[in-house]
PDB file of N, CA and C in Angstrom:
ATOM      1  N   MET A1385     -16.017 -32.599  -2.665  1.00  0.00           N
ATOM      2  CA  MET A1385     -15.732 -31.402  -2.583  1.00  0.00           C
ATOM      3  C   MET A1385     -14.365 -30.680  -2.083  1.00  0.00           C
ATOM      4  N   THR A1386     -13.785 -31.673  -1.637  1.00  0.00           N
ATOM      5  CA  THR A1386     -12.338 -31.214  -1.001  1.00  0.00           C
ATOM      6  C   THR A1386     -11.432 -31.635  -2.449  1.00  0.00           C
ATOM      7  N   LEU A1387     -11.876 -33.030  -3.004  1.00  0.00           N
ATOM      8  CA  LEU A1387     -11.319 -32.852  -4.272  1.00  0.00           C
ATOM      9  C   LEU A1387     -11.182 -31.868  -5.371  1.00  0.00           C
ATOM     10  N   LEU A1388     -12.258 -31.142  -5.513  1.00  0.00           N
ATOM     11  CA  LEU A1388     -12.388 -30.033  -6.265  1.00  0.00           C
ATOM     12  C   LEU A1388     -11.736 -29.031  -5.808  1.00  0.00           C
ATOM     13  N   LEU A1389     -11.936 -28.519  -4.900  1.00  0.00           N
ATOM     14  CA  LEU A1389     -10.907 -27.601  -3.856  1.00  0.00           C
ATOM     15  C   LEU A1389      -9.348 -27.723  -4.148  1.00  0.00           C
ATOM     16  N   ASN A1390      -9.167 -29.061  -4.088  1.00  0.00           N
ATOM     17  CA  ASN A1390      -7.730 -29.277  -4.340  1.00  0.00           C
ATOM     18  C   ASN A1390      -7.168 -29.055  -5.906  1.00  0.00           C
ATOM     19  N   ALA A1391      -7.893 -29.619  -6.672  1.00  0.00           N
ATOM     20  CA  ALA A1391      -7.627 -29.277  -8.278  1.00  0.00           C
ATOM     21  C   ALA A1391      -7.677 -27.605  -8.323  1.00  0.00           C
ATOM     22  N   VAL A1392      -8.542 -27.029  -7.823  1.00  0.00           N
ATOM     23  CA  VAL A1392      -8.316 -25.445  -7.994  1.00  0.00           C
ATOM     24  C   VAL A1392      -7.181 -25.114  -7.317  1.00  0.00           C
ATOM     25  N   ALA A1393      -6.877 -25.578  -6.168  1.00  0.00           N
ATOM     26  CA  ALA A1393      -5.513 -25.178  -5.686  1.00  0.00           C
ATOM     27  C   ALA A1393      -4.279 -25.765  -6.697  1.00  0.00           C
ATOM     28  N   ALA A1394      -4.411 -26.804  -7.193  1.00  0.00           N
ATOM     29  CA  ALA A1394      -3.120 -27.042  -8.155  1.00  0.00           C
ATOM     30  C   ALA A1394      -3.118 -25.999  -9.145  1.00  0.00           C
ATOM     31  N   PHE A1395      -4.639 -25.823  -9.731  1.00  0.00           N
ATOM     32  CA  PHE A1395      -4.361 -24.884 -10.979  1.00  0.00           C
ATOM     33  C   PHE A1395      -3.964 -23.313 -10.747  1.00  0.00           C
ATOM     34  N   LEU A1396      -4.328 -23.118  -9.335  1.00  0.00           N
ATOM     35  CA  LEU A1396      -3.833 -21.673  -8.772  1.00  0.00           C
ATOM     36  C   LEU A1396      -2.155 -21.952  -8.715  1.00  0.00           C
ATOM     37  N   LEU A1397      -1.758 -23.113  -8.216  1.00  0.00           N
ATOM     38  CA  LEU A1397      -0.324 -23.094  -8.055  1.00  0.00           C
ATOM     39  C   LEU A1397       0.294 -23.022  -9.371  1.00  0.00           C
ATOM     40  N   LEU A1398      -0.090 -23.516 -10.774  1.00  0.00           N
ATOM     41  CA  LEU A1398       0.303 -23.544 -11.813  1.00  0.00           C
ATOM     42  C   LEU A1398       0.403 -22.036 -12.243  1.00  0.00           C
ATOM     43  N   THR A1399      -0.671 -21.477 -12.040  1.00  0.00           N
ATOM     44  CA  THR A1399      -0.614 -19.867 -12.612  1.00  0.00           C
ATOM     45  C   THR A1399       0.244 -19.233 -11.676  1.00  0.00           C
ATOM     46  N   LEU A1400       0.679 -19.422 -10.541  1.00  0.00           N
ATOM     47  CA  LEU A1400       1.768 -18.834  -9.594  1.00  0.00           C
ATOM     48  C   LEU A1400       3.308 -18.958 -10.132  1.00  0.00           C
ATOM     49  N   LEU A1401       3.263 -20.335 -10.655  1.00  0.00           N
ATOM     50  CA  LEU A1401       4.475 -20.657 -11.398  1.00  0.00           C
ATOM     51  C   LEU A1401       4.628 -19.846 -12.684  1.00  0.00           C
ATOM     52  N   VAL A1402       3.555 -19.513 -13.573  1.00  0.00           N
ATOM     53  CA  VAL A1402       3.507 -18.811 -14.818  1.00  0.00           C
ATOM     54  C   VAL A1402       3.852 -17.287 -14.212  1.00  0.00           C
ATOM     55  N   ALA A1403       3.435 -16.631 -13.332  1.00  0.00           N
ATOM     56  CA  ALA A1403       3.780 -15.566 -12.768  1.00  0.00           C
ATOM     57  C   ALA A1403       4.888 -15.095 -12.110  1.00  0.00           C
ATOM     58  N   LEU A1404       5.554 -16.130 -11.863  1.00  0.00           N
ATOM     59  CA  LEU A1404       7.034 -16.261 -11.092  1.00  0.00           C
ATOM     60  C   LEU A1404       7.745 -16.279 -12.479  1.00  0.00           C
ATOM     61  N   VAL A1405       7.521 -17.059 -13.342  1.00  0.00           N
ATOM     62  CA  VAL A1405       8.363 -16.885 -14.551  1.00  0.00           C
ATOM     63  C   VAL A1405       8.462 -15.555 -15.384  1.00  0.00           C
ATOM     64  N   ARG A1406       7.240 -14.981 -15.271  1.00  0.00           N
ATOM     65  CA  ARG A1406       7.107 -13.477 -15.908  1.00  0.00           C
ATOM     66  C   ARG A1406       7.950 -12.504 -15.304  1.00  0.00           C
ATOM     67  N   ILE A1407       7.829 -12.748 -13.789  1.00  0.00           N
ATOM     68  CA  ILE A1407       8.501 -11.961 -12.929  1.00  0.00           C
ATOM     69  C   ILE A1407       9.890 -11.924 -13.394  1.00  0.00           C
ATOM     70  N   TRP A1408      10.410 -13.001 -13.444  1.00  0.00           N
ATOM     71  CA  TRP A1408      11.977 -13.434 -13.595  1.00  0.00           C
ATOM     72  C   TRP A1408      12.467 -12.813 -14.965  1.00  0.00           C
ATOM     73  N   MET A1409      11.523 -13.261 -16.252  1.00  0.00           N
ATOM     74  CA  MET A1409      11.924 -12.804 -17.277  1.00  0.00           C
ATOM     75  C   MET A1409      11.022 -11.540 -17.871  1.00  0.00           C
ATOM     76  N   GLY A1410      10.586 -10.661 -17.171  1.00  0.00           N
ATOM     77  CA  GLY A1410       9.645  -9.751 -18.009  1.00  0.00           C
ATOM     78  C   GLY A1410      10.835  -8.691 -18.689  1.00  0.00           C
ATOM     79  N   PRO A1411      10.259  -8.363 -19.948  1.00  0.00           N
ATOM     80  CA  PRO A1411      11.184  -7.068 -20.336  1.00  0.00           C
ATOM     81  C   PRO A1411      11.224  -5.764 -20.004  1.00  0.00           C
ATOM     82  N   THR A1412      10.155  -5.591 -19.388  1.00  0.00           N
ATOM     83  CA  THR A1412      10.093  -3.902 -18.706  1.00  0.00           C
ATOM     84  C   THR A1412       9.612  -4.355 -17.447  1.00  0.00           C
ATOM     85  N   PRO A1413      10.058  -3.269 -16.504  1.00  0.00           N
ATOM     86  CA  PRO A1413       9.473  -3.205 -15.090  1.00  0.00           C
ATOM     87  C   PRO A1413       8.211  -3.357 -14.911  1.00  0.00           C
ATOM     88  N   SER A1414       7.108  -2.580 -15.850  1.00  0.00           N
ATOM     89  CA  SER A1414       5.788  -2.785 -15.923  1.00  0.00           C
ATOM     90  C   SER A1414       5.181  -4.287 -16.082  1.00  0.00           C
ATOM     91  N   ASP A1415       5.731  -5.073 -16.800  1.00  0.00           N
ATOM     92  CA  ASP A1415       5.572  -6.251 -17.124  1.00  0.00           C
ATOM     93  C   ASP A1415       5.665  -7.283 -15.874  1.00  0.00           C
ATOM     94  N   ARG A1416       6.903  -6.868 -14.840  1.00  0.00           N
ATOM     95  CA  ARG A1416       7.295  -7.469 -13.849  1.00  0.00           C
ATOM     96  C   ARG A1416       6.271  -7.027 -12.826  1.00  0.00           C
ATOM     97  N   MET A1417       5.775  -5.823 -12.688  1.00  0.00           N
ATOM     98  CA  MET A1417       4.943  -5.323 -11.790  1.00  0.00           C
ATOM     99  C   MET A1417       3.527  -5.932 -12.125  1.00  0.00           C
ATOM    100  N   LEU A1418       3.131  -6.024 -12.970  1.00  0.00           N
ATOM    101  CA  LEU A1418       1.649  -6.708 -13.391  1.00  0.00           C
ATOM    102  C   LEU A1418       1.629  -8.340 -13.088  1.00  0.00           C
ATOM    103  N   ALA A1419       2.940  -8.867 -13.252  1.00  0.00           N
ATOM    104  CA  ALA A1419       3.051 -10.064 -13.298  1.00  0.00           C
ATOM    105  C   ALA A1419       3.037 -10.517 -11.501  1.00  0.00           C
ATOM    106  N   SER A1420       3.499  -9.524 -10.604  1.00  0.00           N
ATOM    107  CA  SER A1420       3.562  -9.416  -9.340  1.00  0.00           C
ATOM    108  C   SER A1420       2.308  -9.352  -8.589  1.00  0.00           C
ATOM    109  N   GLN A1421       1.146  -8.382  -9.056  1.00  0.00           N
ATOM    110  CA  GLN A1421       0.277  -8.216  -9.015  1.00  0.00           C
ATOM    111  C   GLN A1421      -0.947  -9.373  -9.356  1.00  0.00           C
ATOM    112  N   LEU A1422      -0.291 -10.153 -10.258  1.00  0.00           N
ATOM    113  CA  LEU A1422      -1.006 -11.836 -10.457  1.00  0.00           C
ATOM    114  C   LEU A1422      -0.686 -12.536  -9.535  1.00  0.00           C
ATOM    115  N   PHE A1423       0.698 -12.440  -9.001  1.00  0.00           N
ATOM    116  CA  PHE A1423       1.015 -13.026  -7.873  1.00  0.00           C
ATOM    117  C   PHE A1423       0.543 -12.812  -6.473  1.00  0.00           C
ATOM    118  N   GLY A1424       0.249 -11.856  -6.268  1.00  0.00           N
ATOM    119  CA  GLY A1424      -0.624 -11.263  -5.216  1.00  0.00           C
ATOM    120  C   GLY A1424      -1.759 -11.970  -5.218  1.00  0.00           C
ATOM    121  N   THR A1425      -2.790 -11.697  -6.391  1.00  0.00           N
ATOM    122  CA  THR A1425      -3.967 -12.030  -6.482  1.00  0.00           C
ATOM    123  C   THR A1425      -4.213 -13.405  -6.413  1.00  0.00           C
ATOM    124  N   THR A1426      -3.504 -14.237  -6.994  1.00  0.00           N
ATOM    125  CA  THR A1426      -3.467 -15.752  -7.333  1.00  0.00           C
ATOM    126  C   THR A1426      -3.061 -16.227  -5.796  1.00  0.00           C
ATOM    127  N   GLY A1427      -2.100 -15.607  -5.017  1.00  0.00           N
ATOM    128  CA  GLY A1427      -1.702 -16.233  -3.776  1.00  0.00           C
ATOM    129  C   GLY A1427      -2.792 -16.027  -2.643  1.00  0.00           C
ATOM    130  N   VAL A1428      -3.741 -14.779  -3.013  1.00  0.00           N
ATOM    131  CA  VAL A1428      -4.823 -14.310  -2.037  1.00  0.00           C
ATOM    132  C   VAL A1428      -5.930 -15.700  -2.232  1.00  0.00           C
ATOM    133  N   ALA A1429      -6.196 -15.808  -3.397  1.00  0.00           N
ATOM    134  CA  ALA A1429      -7.192 -16.698  -4.000  1.00  0.00           C
ATOM    135  C   ALA A1429      -7.026 -18.284  -3.574  1.00  0.00           C
ATOM    136  N   LEU A1430      -5.620 -18.648  -3.474  1.00  0.00           N
ATOM    137  CA  LEU A1430      -5.026 -20.035  -3.164  1.00  0.00           C
ATOM    138  C   LEU A1430      -5.004 -20.045  -1.716  1.00  0.00           C
ATOM    139  N   LEU A1431      -4.868 -18.821  -1.062  1.00  0.00           N
ATOM    140  CA  LEU A1431      -4.858 -19.195   0.484  1.00  0.00           C
ATOM    141  C   LEU A1431      -6.470 -19.278   0.798  1.00  0.00           C
ATOM    142  N   LEU A1432      -7.487 -18.691   0.253  1.00  0.00           N
ATOM    143  CA  LEU A1432      -8.704 -18.707   0.465  1.00  0.00           C
ATOM    144  C   LEU A1432      -9.583 -20.036  -0.136  1.00  0.00           C
ATOM    145  N   VAL A1433      -8.676 -20.783  -0.781  1.00  0.00           N
ATOM    146  CA  VAL A1433      -9.231 -21.692  -1.233  1.00  0.00           C
ATOM    147  C   VAL A1433      -8.675 -22.903  -0.362  1.00  0.00           C
ATOM    148  N   LEU A1434      -7.500 -22.820   0.240  1.00  0.00           N
ATOM    149  CA  LEU A1434      -6.804 -23.363   0.856  1.00  0.00           C
ATOM    150  C   LEU A1434      -7.568 -23.687   2.530  1.00  0.00           C
ATOM    151  N   ALA A1435      -7.869 -22.308   2.648  1.00  0.00           N
ATOM    152  CA  ALA A1435      -8.645 -22.170   4.023  1.00  0.00           C
ATOM    153  C   ALA A1435     -10.027 -23.014   3.989  1.00  0.00           C
ATOM    154  N   GLU A1436     -10.613 -22.993   2.599  1.00  0.00           N
ATOM    155  CA  GLU A1436     -11.628 -23.644   2.649  1.00  0.00           C
ATOM    156  C   GLU A1436     -11.659 -24.914   2.848  1.00  0.00           C
ATOM    157  N   ALA A1437     -11.002 -25.482   2.000  1.00  0.00           N
ATOM    158  CA  ALA A1437     -10.402 -27.182   1.908  1.00  0.00           C
ATOM    159  C   ALA A1437     -10.031 -27.513   3.134  1.00  0.00           C
ATOM    160  N   GLN A1438      -9.496 -27.007   4.338  1.00  0.00           N
ATOM    161  CA  GLN A1438      -8.696 -27.472   5.098  1.00  0.00           C
ATOM    162  C   GLN A1438      -9.478 -26.921   6.340  1.00  0.00           C
ATOM    163  N   ALA A1439     -10.541 -26.135   6.139  1.00  0.00           N
ATOM    164  CA  ALA A1439     -11.109 -25.392   7.457  1.00  0.00           C
ATOM    165  C   ALA A1439     -10.341 -25.055   8.442  1.00  0.00           C
ATOM    166  N   ALA A1440      -9.300 -23.928   7.910  1.00  0.00           N
ATOM    167  CA  ALA A1440      -8.479 -23.379   8.622  1.00  0.00           C
ATOM    168  C   ALA A1440      -8.518 -21.960   8.450  1.00  0.00           C
ATOM    169  N   PRO A1441      -9.515 -21.100   9.552  1.00  0.00           N
ATOM    170  CA  PRO A1441      -9.534 -19.807   9.547  1.00  0.00           C
ATOM    171  C   PRO A1441      -8.525 -18.804   9.416  1.00  0.00           C
ATOM    172  N   ALA A1442      -7.306 -19.514  10.178  1.00  0.00           N
ATOM    173  CA  ALA A1442      -6.157 -18.564  10.010  1.00  0.00           C
ATOM    174  C   ALA A1442      -5.850 -18.081   8.703  1.00  0.00           C
ATOM    175  N   LEU A1443      -5.979 -18.996   7.840  1.00  0.00           N
ATOM    176  CA  LEU A1443      -5.636 -18.475   6.526  1.00  0.00           C
ATOM    177  C   LEU A1443      -6.211 -17.512   5.816  1.00  0.00           C
ATOM    178  N   TRP A1444      -7.757 -17.327   6.285  1.00  0.00           N
ATOM    179  CA  TRP A1444      -8.484 -15.930   5.960  1.00  0.00           C
ATOM    180  C   TRP A1444      -7.654 -14.787   6.379  1.00  0.00           C
ATOM    181  N   ASP A1445      -6.911 -14.881   7.199  1.00  0.00           N
ATOM    182  CA  ASP A1445      -6.077 -13.383   7.993  1.00  0.00           C
ATOM    183  C   ASP A1445      -5.105 -13.408   6.951  1.00  0.00           C
ATOM    184  N   VAL A1446      -4.169 -14.382   6.657  1.00  0.00           N
ATOM    185  CA  VAL A1446      -3.149 -14.328   6.005  1.00  0.00           C
ATOM    186  C   VAL A1446      -3.355 -14.176   4.599  1.00  0.00           C
ATOM    187  N   ALA A1447      -4.448 -14.440   3.953  1.00  0.00           N
ATOM    188  CA  ALA A1447      -5.003 -13.915   2.824  1.00  0.00           C
ATOM    189  C   ALA A1447      -5.260 -12.484   2.516  1.00  0.00           C
ATOM    190  N   LEU A1448      -5.591 -11.839   3.866  1.00  0.00           N
ATOM    191  CA  LEU A1448      -6.184 -10.303   4.024  1.00  0.00           C
ATOM    192  C   LEU A1448      -4.905  -9.419   4.155  1.00  0.00           C
ATOM    193  N   VAL A1449      -3.970  -9.796   4.948  1.00  0.00           N
ATOM    194  CA  VAL A1449      -2.996  -9.394   4.866  1.00  0.00           C
ATOM    195  C   VAL A1449      -1.830  -9.263   3.405  1.00  0.00           C
ATOM    196  N   LEU A1450      -1.941 -10.343   2.568  1.00  0.00           N
ATOM    197  CA  LEU A1450      -1.573 -10.489   1.207  1.00  0.00           C
ATOM    198  C   LEU A1450      -2.052  -9.730   0.330  1.00  0.00           C
ATOM    199  N   ALA A1451      -3.523  -9.481   0.454  1.00  0.00           N
ATOM    200  CA  ALA A1451      -4.116  -8.355  -0.156  1.00  0.00           C
ATOM    201  C   ALA A1451      -3.812  -6.770   0.020  1.00  0.00           C
ATOM    202  N   LEU A1452      -3.479  -6.827   1.339  1.00  0.00           N
ATOM    203  CA  LEU A1452      -3.122  -5.585   1.629  1.00  0.00           C
ATOM    204  C   LEU A1452      -1.915  -4.918   1.053  1.00  0.00           C
ATOM    205  N   LEU A1453      -0.894  -6.055   1.470  1.00  0.00           N
ATOM    206  CA  LEU A1453       0.482  -5.717   1.138  1.00  0.00           C
ATOM    207  C   LEU A1453       0.603  -5.499  -0.579  1.00  0.00           C
ATOM    208  N   SER A1454      -0.301  -6.481  -1.230  1.00  0.00           N
ATOM    209  CA  SER A1454      -0.410  -6.232  -2.965  1.00  0.00           C
ATOM    210  C   SER A1454      -0.579  -4.817  -3.437  1.00  0.00           C
ATOM    211  N   VAL A1455      -1.913  -4.324  -2.629  1.00  0.00           N
ATOM    212  CA  VAL A1455      -2.127  -2.874  -2.719  1.00  0.00           C
ATOM    213  C   VAL A1455      -1.032  -1.933  -2.697  1.00  0.00           C
ATOM    214  N   LEU A1456      -0.253  -2.304  -1.434  1.00  0.00           N
ATOM    215  CA  LEU A1456       0.894  -1.107  -1.220  1.00  0.00           C
ATOM    216  C   LEU A1456       1.879  -1.327  -2.084  1.00  0.00           C
ATOM    217  N   ALA A1457       1.969  -2.501  -2.764  1.00  0.00           N
ATOM    218  CA  ALA A1457       3.292  -2.912  -3.684  1.00  0.00           C
ATOM    219  C   ALA A1457       2.646  -1.956  -4.939  1.00  0.00           C
ATOM    220  N   ILE A1458       1.709  -2.114  -5.423  1.00  0.00           N
ATOM    221  CA  ILE A1458       1.210  -1.263  -6.513  1.00  0.00           C
ATOM    222  C   ILE A1458       1.253   0.350  -6.435  1.00  0.00           C
ATOM    223  N   VAL A1459       0.750   0.912  -5.265  1.00  0.00           N
ATOM    224  CA  VAL A1459       0.929   2.076  -4.603  1.00  0.00           C
ATOM    225  C   VAL A1459       2.338   2.649  -4.899  1.00  0.00           C
ATOM    226  N   GLY A1460       3.376   1.615  -4.291  1.00  0.00           N
ATOM    227  CA  GLY A1460       4.680   2.062  -4.450  1.00  0.00           C
ATOM    228  C   GLY A1460       5.396   2.110  -5.721  1.00  0.00           C
ATOM    229  N   PHE A1461       5.043   1.312  -6.734  1.00  0.00           N
ATOM    230  CA  PHE A1461       5.185   1.155  -8.181  1.00  0.00           C
ATOM    231  C   PHE A1461       5.037   2.226  -8.647  1.00  0.00           C
ATOM    232  N   VAL A1462       3.620   2.797  -8.557  1.00  0.00           N
ATOM    233  CA  VAL A1462       3.216   4.004  -9.401  1.00  0.00           C
ATOM    234  C   VAL A1462       3.600   5.174  -8.860  1.00  0.00           C
ATOM    235  N   THR A1463       3.912   5.227  -7.878  1.00  0.00           N
ATOM    236  CA  THR A1463       4.191   6.716  -7.204  1.00  0.00           C
ATOM    237  C   THR A1463       5.925   6.630  -7.769  1.00  0.00           C
ATOM    238  N   ARG A1464       6.456   5.647  -8.026  1.00  0.00           N
ATOM    239  CA  ARG A1464       8.138   5.546  -8.663  1.00  0.00           C
ATOM    240  C   ARG A1464       8.202   5.885  -9.852  1.00  0.00           C
ATOM    241  N   VAL A1465       7.334   5.125 -10.705  1.00  0.00           N
ATOM    242  CA  VAL A1465       6.892   5.843 -12.060  1.00  0.00           C
ATOM    243  C   VAL A1465       6.672   6.824 -12.419  1.00  0.00           C
ATOM    244  N   VAL A1466       5.661   7.563 -11.489  1.00  0.00           N
ATOM    245  CA  VAL A1466       5.356   8.748 -11.750  1.00  0.00           C
ATOM    246  C   VAL A1466       6.454   9.692 -11.445  1.00  0.00           C
ATOM    247  N   ARG A1467       7.243   9.785 -10.416  1.00  0.00           N
ATOM    248  CA  ARG A1467       8.214  10.641 -10.408  1.00  0.00           C
ATOM    249  C   ARG A1467       9.341  10.410 -11.233  1.00  0.00           C
ATOM    250  N   ILE A1468       9.764   9.275 -11.921  1.00  0.00           N
ATOM    251  CA  ILE A1468      10.814   8.994 -12.944  1.00  0.00           C
ATOM    252  C   ILE A1468      10.301   9.693 -14.181  1.00  0.00           C
ATOM    253  N   ASP A1469       8.736   9.637 -14.641  1.00  0.00           N
ATOM    254  CA  ASP A1469       8.421  10.157 -15.930  1.00  0.00           C
ATOM    255  C   ASP A1469       8.328  11.720 -15.582  1.00  0.00           C
ATOM    256  N   ARG A1470       8.105  12.199 -14.333  1.00  0.00           N
ATOM    257  CA  ARG A1470       8.299  13.661 -14.338  1.00  0.00           C
ATOM    258  C   ARG A1470       9.742  14.349 -14.335  1.00  0.00           C
ATOM    259  N   ARG A1471      10.621  13.628 -14.025  1.00  0.00           N
ATOM    260  CA  ARG A1471      12.114  13.903 -14.308  1.00  0.00           C
ATOM    261  C   ARG A1471      12.293  14.088 -15.637  1.00  0.00           C
ATOM    262  N   GLU A1472      12.230  12.819 -16.269  1.00  0.00           N
ATOM    263  CA  GLU A1472      12.460  12.999 -18.010  1.00  0.00           C
ATOM    264  C   GLU A1472      11.574  13.766 -18.644  1.00  0.00           C
ATOM    265  N   SER A1473      10.722  14.625 -18.261  1.00  0.00           N
ATOM    266  CA  SER A1473       9.965  15.431 -19.349  1.00  0.00           C
ATOM    267  C   SER A1473      10.179  16.845 -18.924  1.00  0.00           C
TER     268      SER A1473
END
């Protein structure tokens, strides 16, 4: 079972790398924000898989904090975009 969890963790790390490339090269701010949401979601999943694989319950708390920060980041982005759209129209 640990081998399977480690394989899933490796796949999630690869997904994080793809998200990081998209954040770096995203043509629009919306692409970058979606990639950062992918980064947050995948980071939470990775932390949960590692918590189970290593029997480290403290990683559950870290995953919860990362999930909350991810939600706050998207709320801040949407608020900023709505303000910019109101000024342009």
